[in-house]
């Protein structure tokens, strides 16, 4: 005896309207709920069931059980909402030419989570009473199976085993349709992966071209860097060589300047000695000049005295003697007196006049006149 199955109601929002699906158990899958709702609204197509908890939404997979997912929410189960969303037409409604070109829409859950295959039961399910809320709309194949089931039930001699076989066939049809949908999905996934692979190949080729370009640039920059390093090394070697040669040149220049300074010092000493000699000669010449000037003054005095005496002799008057003549200077050597010059007129005219400067001559001429 199997344990009784818990049957509940499931509230699902369809196009903003809340609908109630009856007869839902913990074994009822999301796909069965979707088929029941699609048949109830009378519209075939591709549908997904979304579980929404506050601001978070999650798409249920076809083999998931809504009641199990609801039980996992715990105390937040009352805040959970199930939303039926139509994603496109059914396979029967699509034209045959679009089957290979158009891929089904990808959703977050279907693109990221693999579909878990349901275990196939070999037992024939027990017959149960059909529920109005769980009638399925499976498209053309489901309609044909339902028609076969209705026609089989219409025969008067139908046994329970035939009813169970028809239910089992209906279950197989649903499972096959699910597998076909999954195959179509994985075909579309494969196509998308091929497209992504082509894009990645293109990107890899582009990156390789860019890498080769940058490698060429790096090679050029490396060559330039090596050339610059060689130039820097040559420049540093030249500077080091010049630095080694510089001290010898400086020593030569210093020695040369020292010799020049010594020569200049000697020349300066010679010039100083010559200047001292010149100064001494100049002082001596000044003294001689002073002596000559003094002697010239005395001679002028004596000449005037002689002229005066001659004039007195000619006129017969007496002339007093000058005191300077009575006491001759002992510093100067004895000189001939004016009388001696007067005794010899030639001496007075020629030698005396020749030894006098032009000033004395002019004075003498003025006196004689």
GROMACS .gro file of C-alpha atoms in nm:
model
  369
    1UNK     CA    1   0.000   0.000   0.000
    2UNK     CA    2   0.148   0.332  -0.107
    3UNK     CA    3   0.122   0.642   0.110
    4UNK     CA    4  -0.151   0.885   0.006
    5UNK     CA    5  -0.038   1.165  -0.224
    6UNK     CA    6  -0.092   1.521  -0.099
    7UNK     CA    7  -0.299   1.717  -0.350
    8UNK     CA    8  -0.302   2.096  -0.334
    9UNK     CA    9  -0.397   2.401  -0.535
   10UNK     CA   10  -0.133   2.619  -0.704
   11UNK     CA   11  -0.192   2.986  -0.773
   12UNK     CA   12  -0.030   3.109  -1.095
   13UNK     CA   13  -0.042   3.457  -1.247
   14UNK     CA   14  -0.120   3.451  -1.620
   15UNK     CA   15  -0.120   3.788  -1.804
   16UNK     CA   16  -0.193   3.971  -1.478
   17UNK     CA   17  -0.480   3.738  -1.382
   18UNK     CA   18  -0.447   3.488  -1.100
   19UNK     CA   19  -0.546   3.133  -1.197
   20UNK     CA   20  -0.575   2.832  -0.972
   21UNK     CA   21  -0.448   2.492  -1.081
   22UNK     CA   22  -0.616   2.211  -0.886
   23UNK     CA   23  -0.490   1.861  -0.819
   24UNK     CA   24  -0.123   1.958  -0.793
   25UNK     CA   25   0.088   1.712  -0.595
   26UNK     CA   26   0.452   1.695  -0.498
   27UNK     CA   27   0.506   1.476  -0.806
   28UNK     CA   28   0.353   1.727  -1.049
   29UNK     CA   29   0.620   1.881  -1.267
   30UNK     CA   30   0.649   2.233  -1.395
   31UNK     CA   31   0.586   2.109  -1.749
   32UNK     CA   32   0.253   1.954  -1.648
   33UNK     CA   33   0.142   2.275  -1.479
   34UNK     CA   34   0.238   2.478  -1.787
   35UNK     CA   35   0.050   2.242  -2.020
   36UNK     CA   36  -0.259   2.256  -1.799
   37UNK     CA   37  -0.258   2.635  -1.792
   38UNK     CA   38  -0.198   2.662  -2.167
   39UNK     CA   39  -0.494   2.430  -2.231
   40UNK     CA   40  -0.707   2.625  -1.984
   41UNK     CA   41  -0.644   2.957  -2.160
   42UNK     CA   42  -0.685   2.790  -2.501
   43UNK     CA   43  -0.354   2.909  -2.646
   44UNK     CA   44  -0.068   2.689  -2.754
   45UNK     CA   45   0.293   2.797  -2.761
   46UNK     CA   46   0.614   2.786  -2.561
   47UNK     CA   47   0.580   2.883  -2.195
   48UNK     CA   48   0.803   2.912  -1.892
   49UNK     CA   49   0.706   2.916  -1.525
   50UNK     CA   50   0.881   3.180  -1.313
   51UNK     CA   51   0.907   3.167  -0.936
   52UNK     CA   52   0.924   3.518  -0.785
   53UNK     CA   53   1.019   3.589  -0.425
   54UNK     CA   54   1.010   3.961  -0.354
   55UNK     CA   55   1.259   4.112  -0.602
   56UNK     CA   56   1.424   3.785  -0.704
   57UNK     CA   57   1.299   3.578  -0.995
   58UNK     CA   58   1.398   3.227  -1.099
   59UNK     CA   59   1.282   3.021  -1.394
   60UNK     CA   60   1.176   2.668  -1.307
   61UNK     CA   61   1.308   2.385  -1.519
   62UNK     CA   62   1.059   2.154  -1.694
   63UNK     CA   63   1.127   1.859  -1.461
   64UNK     CA   64   1.117   2.062  -1.137
   65UNK     CA   65   0.820   2.028  -0.903
   66UNK     CA   66   0.665   2.360  -0.798
   67UNK     CA   67   0.553   2.229  -0.459
   68UNK     CA   68   0.905   2.109  -0.377
   69UNK     CA   69   1.047   2.447  -0.477
   70UNK     CA   70   0.780   2.615  -0.266
   71UNK     CA   71   0.864   2.397   0.034
   72UNK     CA   72   1.230   2.500   0.012
   73UNK     CA   73   1.133   2.864   0.073
   74UNK     CA   74   1.024   2.777   0.428
   75UNK     CA   75   0.863   3.066   0.613
   76UNK     CA   76   0.872   3.280   0.298
   77UNK     CA   77   0.644   3.040   0.108
   78UNK     CA   78   0.346   3.276   0.141
   79UNK     CA   79   0.545   3.550  -0.039
   80UNK     CA   80   0.624   3.329  -0.339
   81UNK     CA   81   0.443   3.398  -0.667
   82UNK     CA   82   0.435   3.177  -0.976
   83UNK     CA   83   0.410   3.358  -1.310
   84UNK     CA   84   0.338   3.194  -1.647
   85UNK     CA   85   0.518   3.368  -1.931
   86UNK     CA   86   0.485   3.291  -2.302
   87UNK     CA   87   0.818   3.292  -2.486
   88UNK     CA   88   0.712   3.205  -2.839
   89UNK     CA   89   0.502   2.985  -3.067
   90UNK     CA   90   0.499   2.610  -3.041
   91UNK     CA   91   0.692   2.381  -3.273
   92UNK     CA   92   0.379   2.306  -3.477
   93UNK     CA   93   0.306   2.676  -3.528
   94UNK     CA   94   0.653   2.749  -3.669
   95UNK     CA   95   0.716   2.718  -4.042
   96UNK     CA   96   0.942   2.433  -4.144
   97UNK     CA   97   1.202   2.667  -4.294
   98UNK     CA   98   1.258   2.837  -3.961
   99UNK     CA   99   1.348   2.523  -3.773
  100UNK     CA  100   1.712   2.531  -3.888
  101UNK     CA  101   1.763   2.909  -3.897
  102UNK     CA  102   1.592   3.032  -3.582
  103UNK     CA  103   1.711   2.922  -3.240
  104UNK     CA  104   1.485   2.928  -2.935
  105UNK     CA  105   1.518   3.214  -2.696
  106UNK     CA  106   1.778   3.164  -2.429
  107UNK     CA  107   1.693   3.233  -2.070
  108UNK     CA  108   1.921   3.267  -1.775
  109UNK     CA  109   1.834   2.933  -1.620
  110UNK     CA  110   1.826   2.729  -1.940
  111UNK     CA  111   2.153   2.878  -2.060
  112UNK     CA  112   2.337   2.809  -1.737
  113UNK     CA  113   2.190   2.492  -1.585
  114UNK     CA  114   2.187   2.153  -1.759
  115UNK     CA  115   1.854   1.980  -1.783
  116UNK     CA  116   1.827   1.691  -1.544
  117UNK     CA  117   1.671   1.389  -1.712
  118UNK     CA  118   1.384   1.230  -1.529
  119UNK     CA  119   1.412   0.860  -1.460
  120UNK     CA  120   1.189   0.658  -1.688
  121UNK     CA  121   0.955   0.433  -1.494
  122UNK     CA  122   0.883   0.094  -1.640
  123UNK     CA  123   0.569   0.053  -1.440
  124UNK     CA  124   0.240   0.143  -1.597
  125UNK     CA  125   0.088   0.428  -1.395
  126UNK     CA  126  -0.238   0.365  -1.227
  127UNK     CA  127  -0.546   0.507  -1.384
  128UNK     CA  128  -0.689   0.805  -1.213
  129UNK     CA  129  -0.982   1.020  -1.269
  130UNK     CA  130  -0.915   1.307  -1.508
  131UNK     CA  131  -0.921   1.643  -1.339
  132UNK     CA  132  -1.050   1.946  -1.512
  133UNK     CA  133  -0.757   2.164  -1.397
  134UNK     CA  134  -0.494   1.913  -1.512
  135UNK     CA  135  -0.605   1.855  -1.871
  136UNK     CA  136  -0.297   1.905  -2.093
  137UNK     CA  137  -0.263   2.084  -2.423
  138UNK     CA  138   0.030   1.918  -2.598
  139UNK     CA  139  -0.010   2.065  -2.946
  140UNK     CA  140  -0.087   1.841  -3.249
  141UNK     CA  141   0.058   1.522  -3.097
  142UNK     CA  142  -0.117   1.578  -2.767
  143UNK     CA  143  -0.446   1.649  -2.944
  144UNK     CA  144  -0.407   1.333  -3.148
  145UNK     CA  145  -0.332   1.128  -2.836
  146UNK     CA  146  -0.631   1.282  -2.659
  147UNK     CA  147  -0.849   1.202  -2.960
  148UNK     CA  148  -0.722   0.845  -2.960
  149UNK     CA  149  -0.784   0.825  -2.588
  150UNK     CA  150  -1.137   0.961  -2.628
  151UNK     CA  151  -1.214   0.725  -2.915
  152UNK     CA  152  -1.074   0.432  -2.721
  153UNK     CA  153  -1.285   0.519  -2.425
  154UNK     CA  154  -1.584   0.547  -2.653
  155UNK     CA  155  -1.568   0.177  -2.743
  156UNK     CA  156  -1.804  -0.025  -2.526
  157UNK     CA  157  -1.571  -0.320  -2.475
  158UNK     CA  158  -1.275  -0.115  -2.346
  159UNK     CA  159  -1.097  -0.278  -2.056
  160UNK     CA  160  -0.900  -0.116  -1.775
  161UNK     CA  161  -0.573  -0.245  -1.917
  162UNK     CA  162  -0.631  -0.065  -2.243
  163UNK     CA  163  -0.707   0.254  -2.051
  164UNK     CA  164  -0.381   0.219  -1.863
  165UNK     CA  165  -0.193   0.156  -2.187
  166UNK     CA  166  -0.340   0.469  -2.340
  167UNK     CA  167  -0.240   0.672  -2.037
  168UNK     CA  168   0.107   0.525  -2.059
  169UNK     CA  169   0.127   0.613  -2.427
  170UNK     CA  170   0.014   0.965  -2.348
  171UNK     CA  171   0.289   0.985  -2.089
  172UNK     CA  172   0.544   0.862  -2.342
  173UNK     CA  173   0.425   1.120  -2.593
  174UNK     CA  174   0.473   1.398  -2.338
  175UNK     CA  175   0.815   1.268  -2.250
  176UNK     CA  176   0.917   1.241  -2.615
  177UNK     CA  177   0.794   1.592  -2.679
  178UNK     CA  178   0.996   1.712  -2.381
  179UNK     CA  179   1.304   1.538  -2.514
  180UNK     CA  180   1.245   1.690  -2.856
  181UNK     CA  181   1.222   2.034  -2.696
  182UNK     CA  182   1.541   1.969  -2.505
  183UNK     CA  183   1.712   1.847  -2.820
  184UNK     CA  184   1.605   2.161  -3.002
  185UNK     CA  185   1.735   2.368  -2.715
  186UNK     CA  186   2.070   2.192  -2.717
  187UNK     CA  187   2.087   2.226  -3.095
  188UNK     CA  188   2.038   2.599  -3.057
  189UNK     CA  189   2.297   2.601  -2.780
  190UNK     CA  190   2.539   2.418  -3.008
  191UNK     CA  191   2.473   2.667  -3.286
  192UNK     CA  192   2.533   2.956  -3.048
  193UNK     CA  193   2.851   2.795  -2.922
  194UNK     CA  194   2.972   2.756  -3.280
  195UNK     CA  195   2.902   3.124  -3.342
  196UNK     CA  196   3.085   3.213  -3.023
  197UNK     CA  197   3.372   2.989  -3.128
  198UNK     CA  198   3.396   3.165  -3.464
  199UNK     CA  199   3.395   3.500  -3.288
  200UNK     CA  200   3.664   3.379  -3.052
  201UNK     CA  201   3.872   3.257  -3.345
  202UNK     CA  202   3.838   3.595  -3.513
  203UNK     CA  203   3.935   3.766  -3.190
  204UNK     CA  204   4.233   3.533  -3.149
  205UNK     CA  205   4.349   3.612  -3.504
  206UNK     CA  206   4.310   3.982  -3.436
  207UNK     CA  207   4.501   3.948  -3.111
  208UNK     CA  208   4.775   3.754  -3.288
  209UNK     CA  209   4.808   4.029  -3.547
  210UNK     CA  210   4.822   4.289  -3.271
  211UNK     CA  211   5.075   4.075  -3.084
  212UNK     CA  212   5.298   4.048  -3.391
  213UNK     CA  213   5.274   4.423  -3.443
  214UNK     CA  214   5.368   4.494  -3.083
  215UNK     CA  215   5.645   4.235  -3.101
  216UNK     CA  216   5.789   4.414  -3.406
  217UNK     CA  217   5.768   4.747  -3.223
  218UNK     CA  218   5.935   4.597  -2.918
  219UNK     CA  219   6.215   4.460  -3.139
  220UNK     CA  220   6.267   4.804  -3.296
  221UNK     CA  221   6.269   4.971  -2.955
  222UNK     CA  222   6.514   4.711  -2.826
  223UNK     CA  223   6.747   4.779  -3.120
  224UNK     CA  224   6.727   5.155  -3.058
  225UNK     CA  225   6.790   5.100  -2.688
  226UNK     CA  226   7.100   4.891  -2.759
  227UNK     CA  227   7.231   5.159  -2.998
  228UNK     CA  228   7.173   5.429  -2.737
  229UNK     CA  229   7.348   5.220  -2.473
  230UNK     CA  230   7.651   5.181  -2.701
  231UNK     CA  231   7.660   5.556  -2.764
  232UNK     CA  232   7.636   5.622  -2.390
  233UNK     CA  233   7.920   5.378  -2.321
  234UNK     CA  234   8.138   5.542  -2.588
  235UNK     CA  235   8.064   5.886  -2.448
  236UNK     CA  236   8.145   5.772  -2.095
  237UNK     CA  237   8.471   5.613  -2.215
  238UNK     CA  238   8.567   5.936  -2.396
  239UNK     CA  239   8.493   6.142  -2.088
  240UNK     CA  240   8.699   5.907  -1.871
  241UNK     CA  241   8.991   5.927  -2.116
  242UNK     CA  242   8.972   6.305  -2.124
  243UNK     CA  243   8.955   6.310  -1.746
  244UNK     CA  244   9.276   6.102  -1.729
  245UNK     CA  245   9.453   6.328  -1.980
  246UNK     CA  246   9.339   6.651  -1.818
  247UNK     CA  247   9.571   6.641  -1.508
  248UNK     CA  248   9.888   6.624  -1.724
  249UNK     CA  249   9.774   6.922  -1.930
  250UNK     CA  250   9.694   7.114  -1.615
  251UNK     CA  251  10.037   7.039  -1.470
  252UNK     CA  252  10.206   7.162  -1.788
  253UNK     CA  253   9.998   7.478  -1.787
  254UNK     CA  254  10.072   7.535  -1.417
  255UNK     CA  255  10.448   7.491  -1.472
  256UNK     CA  256  10.439   7.727  -1.769
  257UNK     CA  257  10.247   7.988  -1.574
  258UNK     CA  258  10.489   7.948  -1.282
  259UNK     CA  259  10.787   8.009  -1.512
  260UNK     CA  260  10.615   8.313  -1.658
  261UNK     CA  261  10.543   8.444  -1.309
  262UNK     CA  262  10.908   8.397  -1.209
  263UNK     CA  263  11.023   8.580  -1.523
  264UNK     CA  264  10.777   8.860  -1.453
  265UNK     CA  265  10.901   8.877  -1.093
  266UNK     CA  266  11.264   8.904  -1.210
  267UNK     CA  267  11.169   9.167  -1.463
  268UNK     CA  268  10.980   9.356  -1.194
  269UNK     CA  269  11.284   9.342  -0.964
  270UNK     CA  270  11.505   9.472  -1.246
  271UNK     CA  271  11.260   9.749  -1.317
  272UNK     CA  272  11.250   9.841  -0.949
  273UNK     CA  273  11.632   9.854  -0.932
  274UNK     CA  274  11.642  10.059  -1.253
  275UNK     CA  275  11.378  10.290  -1.111
  276UNK     CA  276  11.582  10.334  -0.794
  277UNK     CA  277  11.892  10.415  -1.001
  278UNK     CA  278  11.697  10.661  -1.211
  279UNK     CA  279  11.557  10.822  -0.898
  280UNK     CA  280  11.908  10.857  -0.757
  281UNK     CA  281  12.036  11.002  -1.085
  282UNK     CA  282  11.740  11.237  -1.092
  283UNK     CA  283  11.811  11.356  -0.738
  284UNK     CA  284  12.176  11.410  -0.825
  285UNK     CA  285  12.078  11.595  -1.143
  286UNK     CA  286  11.840  11.812  -0.939
  287UNK     CA  287  12.119  11.892  -0.694
  288UNK     CA  288  12.357  11.975  -0.978
  289UNK     CA  289  12.091  12.191  -1.137
  290UNK     CA  290  12.039  12.376  -0.810
  291UNK     CA  291  12.413  12.428  -0.776
  292UNK     CA  292  12.435  12.555  -1.133
  293UNK     CA  293  12.144  12.792  -1.076
  294UNK     CA  294  12.307  12.925  -0.760
  295UNK     CA  295  12.639  12.964  -0.937
  296UNK     CA  296  12.464  13.139  -1.224
  297UNK     CA  297  12.302  13.384  -0.983
  298UNK     CA  298  12.637  13.461  -0.823
  299UNK     CA  299  12.793  13.512  -1.163
  300UNK     CA  300  12.514  13.746  -1.259
  301UNK     CA  301  12.573  13.945  -0.943
  302UNK     CA  302  12.945  13.965  -1.010
  303UNK     CA  303  12.878  14.062  -1.369
  304UNK     CA  304  12.652  14.342  -1.261
  305UNK     CA  305  12.915  14.452  -1.012
  306UNK     CA  306  13.183  14.446  -1.279
  307UNK     CA  307  12.972  14.645  -1.517
  308UNK     CA  308  12.898  14.894  -1.244
  309UNK     CA  309  13.267  14.931  -1.158
  310UNK     CA  310  13.355  14.979  -1.522
  311UNK     CA  311  13.087  15.239  -1.550
  312UNK     CA  312  13.223  15.416  -1.242
  313UNK     CA  313  13.573  15.404  -1.372
  314UNK     CA  314  13.461  15.563  -1.689
  315UNK     CA  315  13.267  15.833  -1.508
  316UNK     CA  316  13.527  15.879  -1.227
  317UNK     CA  317  13.298  15.805  -0.930
  318UNK     CA  318  13.379  15.567  -0.641
  319UNK     CA  319  13.187  15.249  -0.579
  320UNK     CA  320  13.141  15.100  -0.232
  321UNK     CA  321  13.235  14.738  -0.195
  322UNK     CA  322  12.957  14.490  -0.149
  323UNK     CA  323  12.964  14.294   0.171
  324UNK     CA  324  12.917  13.967  -0.014
  325UNK     CA  325  13.245  14.020  -0.193
  326UNK     CA  326  13.441  14.087   0.128
  327UNK     CA  327  13.346  13.750   0.279
  328UNK     CA  328  13.363  13.487   0.011
  329UNK     CA  329  13.178  13.158   0.073
  330UNK     CA  330  13.390  12.874   0.193
  331UNK     CA  331  13.151  12.613   0.051
  332UNK     CA  332  13.219  12.688  -0.314
  333UNK     CA  333  13.566  12.669  -0.473
  334UNK     CA  334  13.751  12.998  -0.544
  335UNK     CA  335  13.643  13.165  -0.860
  336UNK     CA  336  13.822  13.434  -1.065
  337UNK     CA  337  13.727  13.785  -0.954
  338UNK     CA  338  13.555  14.042  -1.167
  339UNK     CA  339  13.868  14.261  -1.173
  340UNK     CA  340  14.061  13.986  -1.343
  341UNK     CA  341  13.787  13.975  -1.603
  342UNK     CA  342  13.799  14.353  -1.637
  343UNK     CA  343  14.172  14.344  -1.700
  344UNK     CA  344  14.110  14.133  -1.997
  345UNK     CA  345  13.823  14.266  -2.206
  346UNK     CA  346  13.842  13.971  -2.440
  347UNK     CA  347  13.786  13.732  -2.158
  348UNK     CA  348  13.493  13.939  -2.049
  349UNK     CA  349  13.339  13.947  -2.389
  350UNK     CA  350  13.391  13.590  -2.510
  351UNK     CA  351  13.434  13.326  -2.235
  352UNK     CA  352  13.198  13.477  -1.984
  353UNK     CA  353  12.924  13.540  -2.231
  354UNK     CA  354  12.963  13.193  -2.379
  355UNK     CA  355  12.910  13.029  -2.038
  356UNK     CA  356  12.596  13.225  -1.962
  357UNK     CA  357  12.248  13.125  -2.060
  358UNK     CA  358  12.046  13.344  -2.301
  359UNK     CA  359  11.875  13.518  -2.008
  360UNK     CA  360  12.206  13.644  -1.874
  361UNK     CA  361  12.313  13.753  -2.221
  362UNK     CA  362  11.999  13.952  -2.269
  363UNK     CA  363  12.049  14.116  -1.928
  364UNK     CA  364  12.403  14.203  -2.017
  365UNK     CA  365  12.306  14.353  -2.348
  366UNK     CA  366  12.039  14.563  -2.183
  367UNK     CA  367  12.294  14.694  -1.933
  368UNK     CA  368  12.546  14.785  -2.201
  369UNK     CA  369  12.288  14.969  -2.396
   0.00000   0.00000   0.00000
